[in-house]
mmCIF file of C-alpha atoms in Angstrom:
data_model
loop_
_atom_site.group_PDB
_atom_site.id
_atom_site.type_symbol
_atom_site.label_atom_id
_atom_site.label_comp_id
_atom_site.label_asym_id
_atom_site.label_seq_id
_atom_site.Cartn_x
_atom_site.Cartn_y
_atom_site.Cartn_z
ATOM 1 C CA MET T 1 67.704 166.448 -73.493
ATOM 2 C CA ASN T 2 66.528 169.906 -72.400
ATOM 3 C CA ASP T 3 63.425 170.396 -70.261
ATOM 4 C CA ALA T 4 61.245 171.751 -73.082
ATOM 5 C CA HIS T 5 62.129 168.889 -75.431
ATOM 6 C CA SER T 6 61.599 166.309 -72.683
ATOM 7 C CA PHE T 7 58.125 167.686 -71.904
ATOM 8 C CA GLU T 8 57.178 167.887 -75.583
ATOM 9 C CA GLN T 9 58.214 164.268 -76.122
ATOM 10 C CA ALA T 10 56.199 163.191 -73.071
ATOM 11 C CA ARG T 11 53.126 165.068 -74.318
ATOM 12 C CA ARG T 12 53.298 163.334 -77.698
ATOM 13 C CA SER T 13 53.700 159.969 -75.992
ATOM 14 C CA ILE T 14 50.759 160.494 -73.625
ATOM 15 C CA ILE T 15 48.477 161.797 -76.391
ATOM 16 C CA ALA T 16 49.273 158.777 -78.585
ATOM 17 C CA VAL T 17 48.738 156.255 -75.804
ATOM 18 C CA GLY T 18 45.483 157.982 -74.829
ATOM 19 C CA GLN T 19 44.087 157.476 -78.319
ATOM 20 C CA ARG T 20 45.153 153.837 -78.341
ATOM 21 C CA ILE T 21 43.671 153.084 -74.915
ATOM 22 C CA TRP T 22 40.457 154.990 -75.713
ATOM 23 C CA ARG T 23 39.951 152.876 -78.851
ATOM 24 C CA GLN T 24 40.048 149.770 -76.649
ATOM 25 C CA GLY T 25 37.313 151.192 -74.411
ATOM 26 C CA TRP T 26 39.539 151.237 -71.345
ATOM 27 C CA CYS T 27 39.118 154.955 -70.499
ATOM 28 C CA PRO T 28 35.411 155.832 -70.959
ATOM 29 C CA ALA T 29 34.030 159.349 -70.501
ATOM 30 C CA THR T 30 36.811 161.459 -68.946
ATOM 31 C CA SER T 31 38.104 158.720 -66.644
ATOM 32 C CA SER T 32 41.699 157.542 -66.262
ATOM 33 C CA ASN T 33 45.010 159.351 -66.020
ATOM 34 C CA PHE T 34 48.362 158.795 -67.688
ATOM 35 C CA SER T 35 51.819 160.047 -66.764
ATOM 36 C CA GLN T 36 55.445 159.916 -67.845
ATOM 37 C CA ARG T 37 58.557 160.742 -65.834
ATOM 38 C CA LEU T 38 60.487 163.805 -66.994
ATOM 39 C CA ASP T 39 63.332 163.616 -64.468
ATOM 40 C CA ASP T 40 63.851 162.921 -60.771
ATOM 41 C CA GLU T 41 61.814 165.986 -59.809
ATOM 42 C CA ARG T 42 58.942 166.165 -62.329
ATOM 43 C CA CYS T 43 56.507 164.164 -64.376
ATOM 44 C CA ALA T 44 54.041 164.977 -67.150
ATOM 45 C CA ILE T 45 50.442 163.939 -66.452
ATOM 46 C CA THR T 46 46.977 164.403 -67.913
ATOM 47 C CA VAL T 47 44.962 167.359 -66.623
ATOM 48 C CA SER T 48 41.927 166.406 -64.528
ATOM 49 C CA GLY T 49 38.639 165.778 -66.369
ATOM 50 C CA ARG T 50 39.909 165.597 -69.960
ATOM 51 C CA ASP T 51 38.743 163.175 -72.669
ATOM 52 C CA LYS T 52 41.680 160.786 -72.998
ATOM 53 C CA GLY T 53 40.810 159.874 -76.578
ATOM 54 C CA ALA T 54 41.016 163.496 -77.726
ATOM 55 C CA LEU T 55 43.921 164.905 -75.734
ATOM 56 C CA GLN T 56 45.564 168.137 -76.893
ATOM 57 C CA ASP T 57 48.907 169.623 -75.863
ATOM 58 C CA THR T 58 47.167 171.798 -73.268
ATOM 59 C CA ASP T 59 45.664 168.676 -71.648
ATOM 60 C CA ILE T 60 49.082 167.548 -70.409
ATOM 61 C CA MET T 61 50.620 169.334 -67.432
ATOM 62 C CA GLN T 62 53.707 169.100 -65.229
ATOM 63 C CA VAL T 63 53.727 168.263 -61.525
ATOM 64 C CA ASP T 64 56.504 167.771 -59.012
ATOM 65 C CA MET T 65 57.007 164.462 -57.242
ATOM 66 C CA GLN T 66 54.664 165.539 -54.447
ATOM 67 C CA GLY T 67 51.852 165.974 -56.995
ATOM 68 C CA ARG T 68 51.898 169.789 -56.965
ATOM 69 C CA SER T 69 51.108 171.643 -60.178
ATOM 70 C CA LEU T 70 54.066 173.397 -61.801
ATOM 71 C CA ASP T 71 52.078 175.294 -64.429
ATOM 72 C CA GLY T 72 48.832 176.371 -62.773
ATOM 73 C CA GLN T 73 46.608 173.624 -64.189
ATOM 74 C CA LYS T 74 44.597 171.222 -62.043
ATOM 75 C CA PRO T 75 45.906 167.678 -61.642
ATOM 76 C CA SER T 76 43.681 164.783 -60.623
ATOM 77 C CA ALA T 77 43.745 163.920 -56.924
ATOM 78 C CA GLU T 78 44.993 160.509 -58.078
ATOM 79 C CA THR T 79 48.208 162.183 -59.233
ATOM 80 C CA LEU T 80 49.564 161.267 -55.791
ATOM 81 C CA LEU T 81 49.359 157.580 -56.728
ATOM 82 C CA HIS T 82 51.511 158.241 -59.787
ATOM 83 C CA THR T 83 54.146 160.290 -57.983
ATOM 84 C CA GLN T 84 54.271 157.730 -55.178
ATOM 85 C CA LEU T 85 55.460 155.150 -57.701
ATOM 86 C CA TYR T 86 58.067 157.471 -59.227
ATOM 87 C CA ARG T 87 59.464 158.288 -55.790
ATOM 88 C CA ARG T 88 59.540 154.646 -54.760
ATOM 89 C CA ASP T 89 61.323 153.260 -57.820
ATOM 90 C CA GLN T 90 63.658 155.343 -59.972
ATOM 91 C CA SER T 91 63.356 152.811 -62.807
ATOM 92 C CA ILE T 92 59.637 153.552 -63.309
ATOM 93 C CA GLY T 93 59.247 155.808 -66.336
ATOM 94 C CA ALA T 94 55.485 155.764 -66.981
ATOM 95 C CA VAL T 95 52.210 154.988 -65.181
ATOM 96 C CA LEU T 96 48.804 154.211 -66.716
ATOM 97 C CA HIS T 97 45.529 154.233 -64.772
ATOM 98 C CA THR T 98 42.540 152.828 -66.666
ATOM 99 C CA HIS T 99 38.880 151.911 -66.106
ATOM 100 C CA SER T 100 38.008 148.867 -68.207
ATOM 101 C CA VAL T 101 34.894 146.798 -67.566
ATOM 102 C CA LYS T 102 36.937 143.645 -66.880
ATOM 103 C CA ALA T 103 39.225 145.377 -64.392
ATOM 104 C CA THR T 104 36.170 146.694 -62.559
ATOM 105 C CA LEU T 105 34.392 143.325 -62.559
ATOM 106 C CA VAL T 106 37.417 141.443 -61.272
ATOM 107 C CA SER T 107 38.077 144.054 -58.599
ATOM 108 C CA MET T 108 34.493 143.760 -57.338
ATOM 109 C CA HIS T 109 34.446 139.958 -57.169
ATOM 110 C CA ALA T 110 37.972 139.151 -55.989
ATOM 111 C CA ASP T 111 38.139 138.510 -52.247
ATOM 112 C CA GLY T 112 41.874 139.151 -52.085
ATOM 113 C CA PRO T 113 44.914 139.510 -54.348
ATOM 114 C CA VAL T 114 44.467 138.174 -57.887
ATOM 115 C CA SER T 115 46.995 135.639 -59.202
ATOM 116 C CA TRP T 116 47.871 133.899 -62.454
ATOM 117 C CA GLN T 117 50.374 131.177 -63.245
ATOM 118 C CA GLY T 118 51.251 128.851 -66.097
ATOM 119 C CA LEU T 119 50.151 131.278 -68.825
ATOM 120 C CA GLU T 120 52.330 132.196 -71.801
ATOM 121 C CA LEU T 121 51.330 135.856 -71.672
ATOM 122 C CA LEU T 122 53.036 136.251 -68.292
ATOM 123 C CA LYS T 123 56.209 136.620 -70.355
ATOM 124 C CA ALA T 124 54.945 140.061 -71.388
ATOM 125 C CA PHE T 125 55.985 141.404 -67.990
ATOM 126 C CA GLN T 126 59.438 142.792 -67.406
ATOM 127 C CA GLY T 127 61.598 140.274 -65.557
ATOM 128 C CA THR T 128 59.461 137.214 -66.431
ATOM 129 C CA ASP T 129 60.979 134.882 -69.025
ATOM 130 C CA SER T 130 58.887 131.732 -68.612
ATOM 131 C CA HIS T 131 55.224 130.778 -68.665
ATOM 132 C CA GLU T 132 55.959 128.922 -65.433
ATOM 133 C CA GLY T 133 56.235 132.218 -63.583
ATOM 134 C CA ASN T 134 53.426 133.672 -61.558
ATOM 135 C CA LEU T 135 51.939 137.121 -61.122
ATOM 136 C CA THR T 136 49.974 138.425 -58.150
ATOM 137 C CA ILE T 137 48.423 141.883 -57.950
ATOM 138 C CA PRO T 138 46.682 143.324 -54.878
ATOM 139 C CA VAL T 139 43.168 144.748 -54.737
ATOM 140 C CA PHE T 140 42.645 147.821 -52.559
ATOM 141 C CA ASP T 141 39.290 149.158 -51.408
ATOM 142 C CA ASN T 142 38.275 152.381 -53.111
ATOM 143 C CA THR T 143 38.291 155.616 -51.124
ATOM 144 C CA GLN T 144 38.206 159.327 -51.867
ATOM 145 C CA ASP T 145 41.014 159.733 -49.321
ATOM 146 C CA ILE T 146 43.903 159.338 -51.759
ATOM 147 C CA ALA T 147 46.547 159.803 -49.055
ATOM 148 C CA ALA T 148 45.053 156.880 -47.119
ATOM 149 C CA LEU T 149 44.958 154.784 -50.289
ATOM 150 C CA ALA T 150 48.601 155.645 -50.969
ATOM 151 C CA ASP T 151 49.439 154.434 -47.451
ATOM 152 C CA GLN T 152 47.763 151.085 -48.197
ATOM 153 C CA VAL T 153 49.721 150.774 -51.432
ATOM 154 C CA GLN T 154 52.959 151.615 -49.637
ATOM 155 C CA GLY T 155 52.239 149.035 -46.946
ATOM 156 C CA TRP T 156 51.683 146.282 -49.513
ATOM 157 C CA MET T 157 54.776 147.184 -51.503
ATOM 158 C CA SER T 158 56.958 147.333 -48.398
ATOM 159 C CA VAL T 159 56.194 143.649 -47.831
ATOM 160 C CA HIS T 160 55.716 142.284 -51.358
ATOM 161 C CA GLY T 161 57.818 144.591 -53.533
ATOM 162 C CA THR T 162 56.786 147.147 -56.124
ATOM 163 C CA GLY T 163 55.394 144.631 -58.629
ATOM 164 C CA VAL T 164 53.794 145.770 -61.884
ATOM 165 C CA ALA T 165 50.163 146.630 -61.079
ATOM 166 C CA TYR T 166 47.302 146.876 -58.636
ATOM 167 C CA LEU T 167 43.503 147.117 -58.745
ATOM 168 C CA ILE T 168 41.212 149.482 -56.859
ATOM 169 C CA ARG T 169 37.855 147.899 -56.065
ATOM 170 C CA GLY T 170 35.037 149.184 -58.251
ATOM 171 C CA HIS T 171 37.420 151.689 -59.768
ATOM 172 C CA GLY T 172 40.196 150.499 -62.051
ATOM 173 C CA LEU T 173 43.742 149.390 -62.717
ATOM 174 C CA TYR T 174 47.167 150.942 -62.201
ATOM 175 C CA THR T 175 50.186 149.609 -64.034
ATOM 176 C CA TRP T 176 53.682 150.922 -64.741
ATOM 177 C CA GLY T 177 56.962 150.164 -66.479
ATOM 178 C CA ARG T 178 60.385 151.520 -67.371
ATOM 179 C CA ASP T 179 58.951 153.553 -70.251
ATOM 180 C CA MET T 180 55.624 154.129 -71.966
ATOM 181 C CA THR T 181 56.116 151.260 -74.427
ATOM 182 C CA GLU T 182 56.696 148.747 -71.652
ATOM 183 C CA THR T 183 53.841 150.154 -69.575
ATOM 184 C CA LEU T 184 51.408 149.825 -72.481
ATOM 185 C CA ARG T 185 52.580 146.235 -73.007
ATOM 186 C CA HIS T 186 51.906 145.530 -69.338
ATOM 187 C CA LEU T 187 48.439 147.075 -69.654
ATOM 188 C CA GLU T 188 47.520 144.995 -72.694
ATOM 189 C CA ALA T 189 48.779 141.806 -71.028
ATOM 190 C CA LEU T 190 46.870 142.603 -67.845
ATOM 191 C CA GLU T 191 43.655 143.162 -69.768
ATOM 192 C CA PHE T 192 44.077 139.701 -71.321
ATOM 193 C CA LEU T 193 44.763 138.179 -67.902
ATOM 194 C CA LEU T 194 41.793 139.950 -66.313
ATOM 195 C CA ASP T 195 39.546 138.667 -69.095
ATOM 196 C CA TYR T 196 40.938 135.153 -68.576
ATOM 197 C CA TYR T 197 40.366 135.433 -64.827
ATOM 198 C CA TRP T 198 36.799 136.634 -65.295
ATOM 199 C CA GLN T 199 35.900 133.953 -67.832
ATOM 200 C CA THR T 200 37.385 131.285 -65.536
ATOM 201 C CA HIS T 201 35.371 132.688 -62.627
ATOM 202 C CA ARG T 202 32.166 132.559 -64.696
ATOM 203 C CA LEU T 203 32.815 128.982 -65.827
ATOM 204 C CA ALA T 204 33.509 127.874 -62.267
ATOM 205 C CA SER T 205 30.305 129.539 -61.048
ATOM 206 C CA ALA T 206 28.288 127.903 -63.832
ATOM 207 C CA GLY T 207 29.786 124.521 -62.939
ATOM 208 C CA GLU T 208 28.872 124.956 -59.284
ATOM 209 C CA ARG T 209 25.283 125.842 -60.209
ATOM 210 C CA LEU T 210 25.070 122.802 -62.476
ATOM 211 C CA MET T 211 26.374 120.497 -59.758
ATOM 212 C CA ALA T 212 23.949 122.016 -57.246
ATOM 213 C CA GLY T 213 21.080 121.390 -59.669
ATOM 214 C CA ASP T 214 22.153 117.768 -60.189
ATOM 215 C CA ALA T 215 22.350 117.243 -56.435
ATOM 216 C CA LYS T 216 18.794 118.527 -55.957
ATOM 217 C CA ALA T 217 17.534 116.275 -58.732
#
């Protein structure tokens, strides 16, 4: 596949996934960024500050694996978090960063990594073939110092492996996969799991309040 065809295919893929994610309400305003690997040296990524539900060809740019623009357009500072993943794992073919309400709520209330086990939807993740598996994703504190955030991510992954996702507190979710189709599947499964986690958290809190009220009575 020549470079021009590869970039054109990536643009179509990113535009389509942007519309799908926007319809779910997971990339409000001009938030979020999406990328797809082109080769070992480049990836296609959304230009900073664009409406992800109405992306045009000119809203997708190319950067090298250090996050530097290859066509004069301005990438998001968070581009470095995408290219970090591509450099770390050659099998990663796409990265999606989203800002859903549930991802933000969970990130703000979790006091450490978030885990799930025993759920059928865990089988949506590459490499998991049983509901008996378990999934843990870290939560990193938000910062405008993206290089420092990338260092935190690298530190976690050096110990725990690359995994499939992470949360940034009060900010959003990053997930990735071997191609855009797999990455979107991971995103949809994670949104289900985050909703499940949040509803479980709310039920547990309500139960604690009820028990506290009974004790006072």
